Amino acid sequence: MEILMVTGLLAYIMNYIIGKNKNSRLAHAWFNSHRELLESNFALVGDDGTSKEPVSTGKLNQENEHIYNLWCSGRVCCEGMLIQLKFLKRQDLLNVLARMMRPLCWLTLNEEDMDTFVFSVGTKKAMAKLQKEMQDLSEFCGDKPKSGAKYGLPDSLAILSEMGEVTDGVMDNKMVHYITNHADKIESIHFSDQFSGPKIMQEEGQPLKLPETKKTLLFTFNVPGMGNTSPKDMDSLLPLMNMVIYSIDKVKKLRLNREGKMKADRNRARVEENFLKQTHAQRQEAAQTRREEKKRAEKERIMNEEDPERQRRLEEAAQRREQKKIEKKQMKMKQIKVKAM
């Protein structure tokens, strides 16, 4: 039994060391093949966040044994781009069996450089999952994922779009070329002016204000090799980074026509109205709690007053304020009755 345990431990350690080294080789192979493109498009490549002023380190930031990050900034239209290379947890045998590595590319655009629309394209499975889980896609792309056959996309891919005008605008010849030629490496592409991340789960409680949104482009890719990825496979991802760069400029140029803009504005007003209806009771309850806490604090202040005369004056002032509130409420009710008549 002890021999089996020792053998298993040694296998784990060896797997960890070999896997860690392989992840490092793959990460640096990816960076070496993409570095020239990134440095030609961004003024800063590789800031690690350790300095007060942004500094271009020109290298990946290793978060742990299987995650490498790269922050790029200094480009028109774009506040910044975070690239995350998430490799296999090779010390985790179950994860290795999953055999899937998915690089993530996350761009935040300047407020003025993206119109009001939500759009996504990717595998059918990814689209169904994202529509269910992501706040913006569930709110603004209510229809089921649609086939991209109209644009010449393979059957494996589907589209979620706020409106047809957006799909026609995004899916130009060059974008279709990128997607069709690299469909096997694309998990999902997500453009949104209303991006706020995943939905808030029911058990986490209903927020009392709408989530903060960012104009975002989000790309998730599948790396070839199914867990047996080689450094050469990382070179095959370079056209996808060209697509990312192209998408930044594409989105900046894409502007809705008058009817499309009005529809987008109505959609956002509808979402806000629905949210306010859903949270009305919670906001009333929160306001009542604040009033009670304020009243309790005032009562404690009066009770803690050592001067009897001052305590009496404070009590009388509190009673007068309460009486004014009651009279104001009664007056309002009378006005409502008169209007109803």
CSV table of C-alpha atoms in Angstrom, one decimal:
chain,number,residue,atom,x,y,z
A,1,MET,CA,0.0,0.0,0.0
A,2,GLU,CA,2.8,2.4,0.9
A,3,ILE,CA,4.6,1.6,-2.3
A,4,LEU,CA,1.5,2.5,-4.3
A,5,MET,CA,1.1,5.8,-2.4
A,6,VAL,CA,4.8,6.7,-3.0
A,7,THR,CA,4.6,5.7,-6.6
A,8,GLY,CA,1.4,7.8,-7.0
A,9,LEU,CA,3.1,10.8,-5.3
A,10,LEU,CA,6.2,10.5,-7.5
A,11,ALA,CA,4.0,10.3,-10.6
A,12,TYR,CA,2.1,13.5,-9.5
A,13,ILE,CA,5.3,15.4,-8.9
A,14,MET,CA,6.8,14.3,-12.2
A,15,ASN,CA,3.6,15.2,-14.0
A,16,TYR,CA,3.6,18.6,-12.3
A,17,ILE,CA,7.2,19.5,-13.2
A,18,ILE,CA,6.9,18.3,-16.8
A,19,GLY,CA,3.5,20.0,-17.2
A,20,LYS,CA,4.8,23.3,-15.8
A,21,ASN,CA,7.7,23.3,-18.1
A,22,LYS,CA,5.5,22.5,-21.1
A,23,ASN,CA,3.1,25.3,-20.2
A,24,SER,CA,6.0,27.7,-20.0
A,25,ARG,CA,7.3,26.7,-23.4
A,26,LEU,CA,3.9,27.0,-25.0
A,27,ALA,CA,3.3,30.4,-23.4
A,28,HIS,CA,6.6,31.8,-24.7
A,29,ALA,CA,6.0,30.2,-28.1
A,30,TRP,CA,2.7,32.1,-28.3
A,31,PHE,CA,4.3,35.4,-27.2
A,32,ASN,CA,7.2,35.1,-29.6
A,33,SER,CA,4.9,34.5,-32.6
A,34,HIS,CA,2.5,37.4,-31.6
A,35,ARG,CA,5.0,39.9,-30.2
A,36,GLU,CA,5.7,41.8,-33.5
A,37,LEU,CA,1.9,42.2,-34.2
A,38,LEU,CA,1.2,43.4,-30.7
A,39,GLU,CA,4.1,45.9,-30.5
A,40,SER,CA,3.0,47.3,-33.9
A,41,ASN,CA,-0.5,48.0,-32.6
A,42,PHE,CA,0.0,48.9,-28.9
A,43,ALA,CA,2.4,51.4,-27.4
A,44,LEU,CA,2.6,49.3,-24.2
A,45,VAL,CA,3.0,45.5,-24.2
A,46,GLY,CA,3.3,43.6,-21.0
A,47,ASP,CA,2.7,46.0,-18.1
A,48,ASP,CA,2.8,43.9,-14.9
A,49,GLY,CA,1.1,46.5,-12.7
A,50,THR,CA,4.0,46.7,-10.2
A,51,SER,CA,5.0,50.3,-11.1
A,52,LYS,CA,3.1,53.5,-10.5
A,53,GLU,CA,3.5,54.5,-14.1
A,54,PRO,CA,2.7,52.0,-16.9
A,55,VAL,CA,5.8,50.3,-18.1
A,56,SER,CA,6.2,48.0,-21.2
A,57,THR,CA,8.0,44.9,-19.9
A,58,GLY,CA,7.8,43.1,-23.2
A,59,LYS,CA,7.0,39.8,-21.5
A,60,LEU,CA,4.2,37.7,-20.1
A,61,ASN,CA,3.1,37.9,-16.5
A,62,GLN,CA,2.8,34.4,-14.9
A,63,GLU,CA,-0.1,34.2,-12.5
A,64,ASN,CA,0.5,30.6,-11.6
A,65,GLU,CA,1.7,27.3,-13.2
A,66,HIS,CA,-1.1,27.3,-15.8
A,67,ILE,CA,-2.2,30.9,-16.3
A,68,TYR,CA,-0.2,33.6,-18.1
A,69,ASN,CA,-1.5,37.2,-18.6
A,70,LEU,CA,-0.5,40.0,-21.0
A,71,TRP,CA,-1.8,43.5,-20.7
A,72,CYS,CA,-1.5,45.8,-23.7
A,73,SER,CA,-2.6,49.5,-24.0
A,74,GLY,CA,-1.8,52.6,-25.9
A,75,ARG,CA,-4.0,52.2,-29.0
A,76,VAL,CA,-6.8,54.4,-30.5
A,77,CYS,CA,-10.3,53.3,-29.7
A,78,CYS,CA,-9.2,51.0,-26.9
A,79,GLU,CA,-8.6,51.5,-23.2
A,80,GLY,CA,-6.7,48.3,-23.0
A,81,MET,CA,-6.5,44.6,-23.9
A,82,LEU,CA,-6.0,41.7,-21.5
A,83,ILE,CA,-4.9,38.4,-23.0
A,84,GLN,CA,-5.1,35.4,-20.7
A,85,LEU,CA,-3.4,32.1,-21.7
A,86,LYS,CA,-5.1,29.5,-19.6
A,87,PHE,CA,-3.2,26.2,-20.1
A,88,LEU,CA,-4.0,22.7,-18.7
A,89,LYS,CA,-3.5,22.1,-14.9
A,90,ARG,CA,-1.2,19.3,-15.8
A,91,GLN,CA,-0.8,18.4,-12.1
A,92,ASP,CA,-4.6,17.8,-12.2
A,93,LEU,CA,-5.1,14.5,-14.1
A,94,LEU,CA,-8.8,15.2,-14.6
A,95,ASN,CA,-8.0,18.5,-16.1
A,96,VAL,CA,-5.4,16.9,-18.4
A,97,LEU,CA,-8.1,14.5,-19.6
A,98,ALA,CA,-10.3,17.4,-20.5
A,99,ARG,CA,-7.6,18.3,-23.0
A,100,MET,CA,-8.7,21.8,-23.8
A,101,MET,CA,-6.8,25.1,-23.7
A,102,ARG,CA,-8.8,28.3,-24.3
A,103,PRO,CA,-6.9,31.6,-24.7
A,104,LEU,CA,-9.0,34.6,-23.7
A,105,CYS,CA,-8.7,38.1,-25.2
A,106,TRP,CA,-10.6,40.9,-23.4
A,107,LEU,CA,-10.7,44.5,-24.8
A,108,THR,CA,-12.4,47.5,-23.2
A,109,LEU,CA,-13.2,50.2,-25.7
A,110,ASN,CA,-13.5,53.9,-25.2
A,111,GLU,CA,-17.1,55.1,-24.6
A,112,GLU,CA,-17.3,57.0,-27.8
A,113,ASP,CA,-15.8,54.3,-30.0
A,114,MET,CA,-18.7,51.8,-30.0
A,115,ASP,CA,-22.3,52.2,-30.8
A,116,THR,CA,-25.2,50.7,-28.8
A,117,PHE,CA,-25.4,47.0,-29.8
A,118,VAL,CA,-24.9,43.5,-28.5
A,119,PHE,CA,-23.6,40.7,-30.8
A,120,SER,CA,-22.0,37.2,-30.4
A,121,VAL,CA,-20.9,34.4,-32.7
A,122,GLY,CA,-19.4,31.0,-31.8
A,123,THR,CA,-20.1,27.4,-31.5
A,124,LYS,CA,-23.8,26.4,-31.0
A,125,LYS,CA,-23.0,25.0,-27.5
A,126,ALA,CA,-21.1,28.2,-26.5
A,127,MET,CA,-23.9,30.5,-27.8
A,128,ALA,CA,-26.6,28.6,-25.8
A,129,LYS,CA,-24.5,28.7,-22.7
A,130,LEU,CA,-23.6,32.4,-23.0
A,131,GLN,CA,-27.2,33.4,-23.7
A,132,LYS,CA,-28.2,31.6,-20.5
A,133,GLU,CA,-25.4,32.9,-18.3
A,134,MET,CA,-24.4,36.4,-19.5
A,135,GLN,CA,-26.5,39.3,-18.4
A,136,ASP,CA,-26.3,41.3,-21.7
A,137,LEU,CA,-26.9,38.4,-24.1
A,138,SER,CA,-29.9,37.2,-22.1
A,139,GLU,CA,-31.4,40.7,-22.0
A,140,PHE,CA,-30.7,42.0,-25.5
A,141,CYS,CA,-30.6,38.8,-27.6
A,142,GLY,CA,-33.7,37.0,-26.5
A,143,ASP,CA,-34.2,34.9,-29.7
A,144,LYS,CA,-32.6,31.5,-30.0
A,145,PRO,CA,-29.1,31.4,-31.6
A,146,LYS,CA,-29.5,31.6,-35.4
A,147,SER,CA,-27.6,29.8,-38.1
A,148,GLY,CA,-24.8,31.7,-39.9
A,149,ALA,CA,-25.4,30.0,-43.2
A,150,LYS,CA,-26.7,33.3,-44.7
A,151,TYR,CA,-23.1,34.6,-44.3
A,152,GLY,CA,-21.4,31.4,-45.3
A,153,LEU,CA,-20.5,30.3,-41.8
A,154,PRO,CA,-20.1,26.5,-41.2
A,155,ASP,CA,-23.0,24.6,-39.5
A,156,SER,CA,-21.0,24.3,-36.3
A,157,LEU,CA,-21.4,28.0,-35.6
A,158,ALA,CA,-24.4,30.1,-34.5
A,159,ILE,CA,-25.2,33.9,-34.1
A,160,LEU,CA,-26.8,35.9,-31.3
A,161,SER,CA,-27.6,39.5,-32.3
A,162,GLU,CA,-29.7,42.3,-30.9
A,163,MET,CA,-30.9,43.1,-34.4
A,164,GLY,CA,-30.3,42.1,-38.0
A,165,GLU,CA,-28.6,45.4,-38.9
A,166,VAL,CA,-25.9,44.6,-36.4
A,167,THR,CA,-25.2,41.2,-37.8
A,168,ASP,CA,-25.0,42.6,-41.4
A,169,GLY,CA,-22.7,45.3,-40.2
A,170,VAL,CA,-20.3,43.0,-38.3
A,171,MET,CA,-20.3,40.1,-40.7
A,172,ASP,CA,-18.5,41.8,-43.7
A,173,ASN,CA,-16.4,39.8,-46.1
A,174,LYS,CA,-13.2,40.1,-44.1
A,175,MET,CA,-14.8,39.0,-40.8
A,176,VAL,CA,-16.5,36.1,-42.5
A,177,HIS,CA,-13.2,35.1,-44.1
A,178,TYR,CA,-11.5,35.1,-40.6
A,179,ILE,CA,-14.2,33.1,-39.0
A,180,THR,CA,-14.8,30.5,-41.7
A,181,ASN,CA,-11.1,29.8,-42.2
A,182,HIS,CA,-10.5,29.4,-38.4
A,183,ALA,CA,-13.9,28.1,-37.3
A,184,ASP,CA,-12.2,25.1,-35.5
A,185,LYS,CA,-10.2,27.5,-33.3
A,186,ILE,CA,-13.1,29.9,-32.4
A,187,GLU,CA,-15.2,29.2,-29.3
A,188,SER,CA,-16.9,32.6,-29.1
A,189,ILE,CA,-16.7,36.2,-30.1
A,190,HIS,CA,-18.8,38.7,-28.0
A,191,PHE,CA,-19.2,42.4,-28.8
A,192,SER,CA,-21.3,44.4,-26.3
A,193,ASP,CA,-21.9,48.0,-25.2
A,194,GLN,CA,-23.8,46.5,-22.2
A,195,PHE,CA,-21.2,44.0,-20.9
A,196,SER,CA,-21.4,43.4,-17.2
A,197,GLY,CA,-20.3,39.8,-16.9
A,198,PRO,CA,-22.4,36.8,-15.8
A,199,LYS,CA,-25.9,37.1,-14.4
A,200,ILE,CA,-26.2,37.6,-10.7
A,201,MET,CA,-27.5,34.3,-9.3
A,202,GLN,CA,-30.7,34.3,-7.3
A,203,GLU,CA,-29.1,33.2,-4.1
A,204,GLU,CA,-26.7,36.2,-4.3
A,205,GLY,CA,-29.7,38.5,-3.9
A,206,GLN,CA,-31.2,41.1,-6.3
A,207,PRO,CA,-28.9,44.2,-6.6
A,208,LEU,CA,-30.6,47.6,-6.0
A,209,LYS,CA,-29.0,49.3,-9.0
A,210,LEU,CA,-28.2,48.2,-12.5
A,211,PRO,CA,-24.8,46.6,-12.9
A,212,GLU,CA,-22.0,48.8,-14.3
A,213,THR,CA,-21.4,48.2,-18.0
A,214,LYS,CA,-18.4,48.5,-20.2
A,215,LYS,CA,-18.1,48.6,-24.0
A,216,THR,CA,-16.3,45.3,-24.5
A,217,LEU,CA,-14.9,42.9,-27.1
A,218,LEU,CA,-14.4,39.4,-25.8
A,219,PHE,CA,-12.8,36.5,-27.7
A,220,THR,CA,-12.4,32.9,-26.6
A,221,PHE,CA,-10.3,30.6,-28.8
A,222,ASN,CA,-9.6,26.9,-28.9
A,223,VAL,CA,-6.0,25.8,-29.3
A,224,PRO,CA,-5.3,22.9,-31.7
A,225,GLY,CA,-3.7,19.7,-30.4
A,226,MET,CA,-6.4,18.6,-27.9
A,227,GLY,CA,-3.9,18.6,-24.9
A,228,ASN,CA,-1.0,17.6,-27.1
A,229,THR,CA,-0.4,21.2,-28.2
A,230,SER,CA,3.1,21.9,-29.6
A,231,PRO,CA,4.9,25.3,-29.8
A,232,LYS,CA,4.2,25.2,-33.6
A,233,ASP,CA,0.4,25.1,-32.9
A,234,MET,CA,0.7,28.5,-31.2
A,235,ASP,CA,1.8,30.0,-34.5
A,236,SER,CA,-1.6,29.0,-36.0
A,237,LEU,CA,-3.3,31.4,-33.6
A,238,LEU,CA,-1.7,34.5,-35.1
A,239,PRO,CA,-4.5,35.0,-37.8
A,240,LEU,CA,-6.9,35.1,-34.9
A,241,MET,CA,-5.0,38.0,-33.3
A,242,ASN,CA,-5.2,39.8,-36.6
A,243,MET,CA,-8.9,39.3,-36.4
A,244,VAL,CA,-9.0,40.8,-33.0
A,245,ILE,CA,-7.1,43.9,-34.2
A,246,TYR,CA,-9.4,44.2,-37.2
A,247,SER,CA,-12.5,43.9,-35.0
A,248,ILE,CA,-11.4,47.0,-32.9
A,249,ASP,CA,-11.4,49.2,-36.0
A,250,LYS,CA,-14.5,47.4,-37.4
A,251,VAL,CA,-16.6,48.1,-34.3
A,252,LYS,CA,-15.5,51.8,-34.2
A,253,LYS,CA,-16.7,52.3,-37.8
A,254,LEU,CA,-20.0,50.4,-37.3
A,255,ARG,CA,-22.8,52.9,-36.7
A,256,LEU,CA,-26.5,52.1,-36.5
A,257,ASN,CA,-28.9,53.9,-38.8
A,258,ARG,CA,-31.7,56.1,-37.3
A,259,GLU,CA,-34.2,53.3,-36.9
A,260,GLY,CA,-31.6,50.9,-35.5
A,261,LYS,CA,-30.4,53.5,-32.9
A,262,MET,CA,-34.0,54.1,-31.8
A,263,LYS,CA,-34.6,50.4,-31.4
A,264,ALA,CA,-31.4,50.0,-29.4
A,265,ASP,CA,-32.4,52.9,-27.1
A,266,ARG,CA,-35.9,51.4,-26.6
A,267,ASN,CA,-34.3,48.1,-25.7
A,268,ARG,CA,-32.1,49.7,-23.1
A,269,ALA,CA,-35.0,51.7,-21.7
A,270,ARG,CA,-37.1,48.4,-21.5
A,271,VAL,CA,-34.3,46.6,-19.6
A,272,GLU,CA,-34.0,49.5,-17.1
A,273,GLU,CA,-37.8,49.7,-16.6
A,274,ASN,CA,-38.0,45.9,-16.0
A,275,PHE,CA,-35.2,46.2,-13.5
A,276,LEU,CA,-36.8,49.0,-11.6
A,277,LYS,CA,-40.1,47.1,-11.5
A,278,GLN,CA,-38.3,44.0,-10.1
A,279,THR,CA,-36.4,45.9,-7.5
A,280,HIS,CA,-39.2,48.3,-6.4
A,281,ALA,CA,-40.1,46.3,-3.3
A,282,GLN,CA,-36.4,45.8,-2.3
A,283,ARG,CA,-35.7,49.5,-2.7
A,284,GLN,CA,-38.8,50.4,-0.6
A,285,GLU,CA,-37.7,47.9,2.1
A,286,ALA,CA,-34.1,49.3,2.0
A,287,ALA,CA,-35.5,52.9,2.4
A,288,GLN,CA,-37.7,51.8,5.3
A,289,THR,CA,-34.7,50.2,7.0
A,290,ARG,CA,-32.7,53.4,6.6
A,291,ARG,CA,-35.5,55.5,8.1
A,292,GLU,CA,-35.8,53.1,11.1
A,293,GLU,CA,-32.1,53.1,11.7
A,294,LYS,CA,-32.1,56.9,11.6
A,295,LYS,CA,-35.0,57.1,14.0
A,296,ARG,CA,-33.3,54.6,16.3
A,297,ALA,CA,-30.0,56.6,16.3
A,298,GLU,CA,-31.9,59.8,17.1
A,299,LYS,CA,-33.7,58.1,20.0
A,300,GLU,CA,-30.5,56.8,21.4
A,301,ARG,CA,-28.9,60.3,21.1
A,302,ILE,CA,-31.8,61.8,23.1
A,303,MET,CA,-31.7,59.0,25.8
A,304,ASN,CA,-27.9,59.6,26.2
A,305,GLU,CA,-28.4,63.3,26.7
A,306,GLU,CA,-27.4,64.0,30.3
A,307,ASP,CA,-29.0,67.5,30.6
A,308,PRO,CA,-32.8,66.9,31.3
A,309,GLU,CA,-33.8,70.3,29.8
A,310,ARG,CA,-31.9,69.7,26.6
A,311,GLN,CA,-33.3,66.2,26.5
A,312,ARG,CA,-36.8,67.5,26.7
A,313,ARG,CA,-36.2,70.0,23.9
A,314,LEU,CA,-34.8,67.3,21.7
A,315,GLU,CA,-37.8,65.1,22.3
A,316,GLU,CA,-40.2,68.0,21.5
A,317,ALA,CA,-38.3,68.7,18.3
A,318,ALA,CA,-38.5,65.1,17.3
A,319,GLN,CA,-42.2,65.0,17.9
A,320,ARG,CA,-42.8,68.1,15.9
A,321,ARG,CA,-40.9,66.7,12.9
A,322,GLU,CA,-42.9,63.4,13.2
A,323,GLN,CA,-46.2,65.4,13.3
A,324,LYS,CA,-45.2,67.4,10.2
A,325,LYS,CA,-44.5,64.2,8.3
A,326,ILE,CA,-47.9,62.9,9.2
A,327,GLU,CA,-49.7,66.1,8.2
A,328,LYS,CA,-47.8,66.2,4.9
A,329,LYS,CA,-48.8,62.6,4.2
A,330,GLN,CA,-52.4,63.4,5.0
A,331,MET,CA,-52.4,66.5,2.7
A,332,LYS,CA,-51.0,64.4,-0.1
A,333,MET,CA,-53.7,61.8,0.3
A,334,LYS,CA,-56.4,64.5,0.2
A,335,GLN,CA,-54.9,65.9,-3.1
A,336,ILE,CA,-55.0,62.4,-4.6
A,337,LYS,CA,-58.7,62.0,-3.6
A,338,VAL,CA,-59.6,65.4,-5.1
A,339,LYS,CA,-57.9,64.5,-8.4
A,340,ALA,CA,-59.7,61.2,-8.5
A,341,MET,CA,-63.1,63.0,-8.2
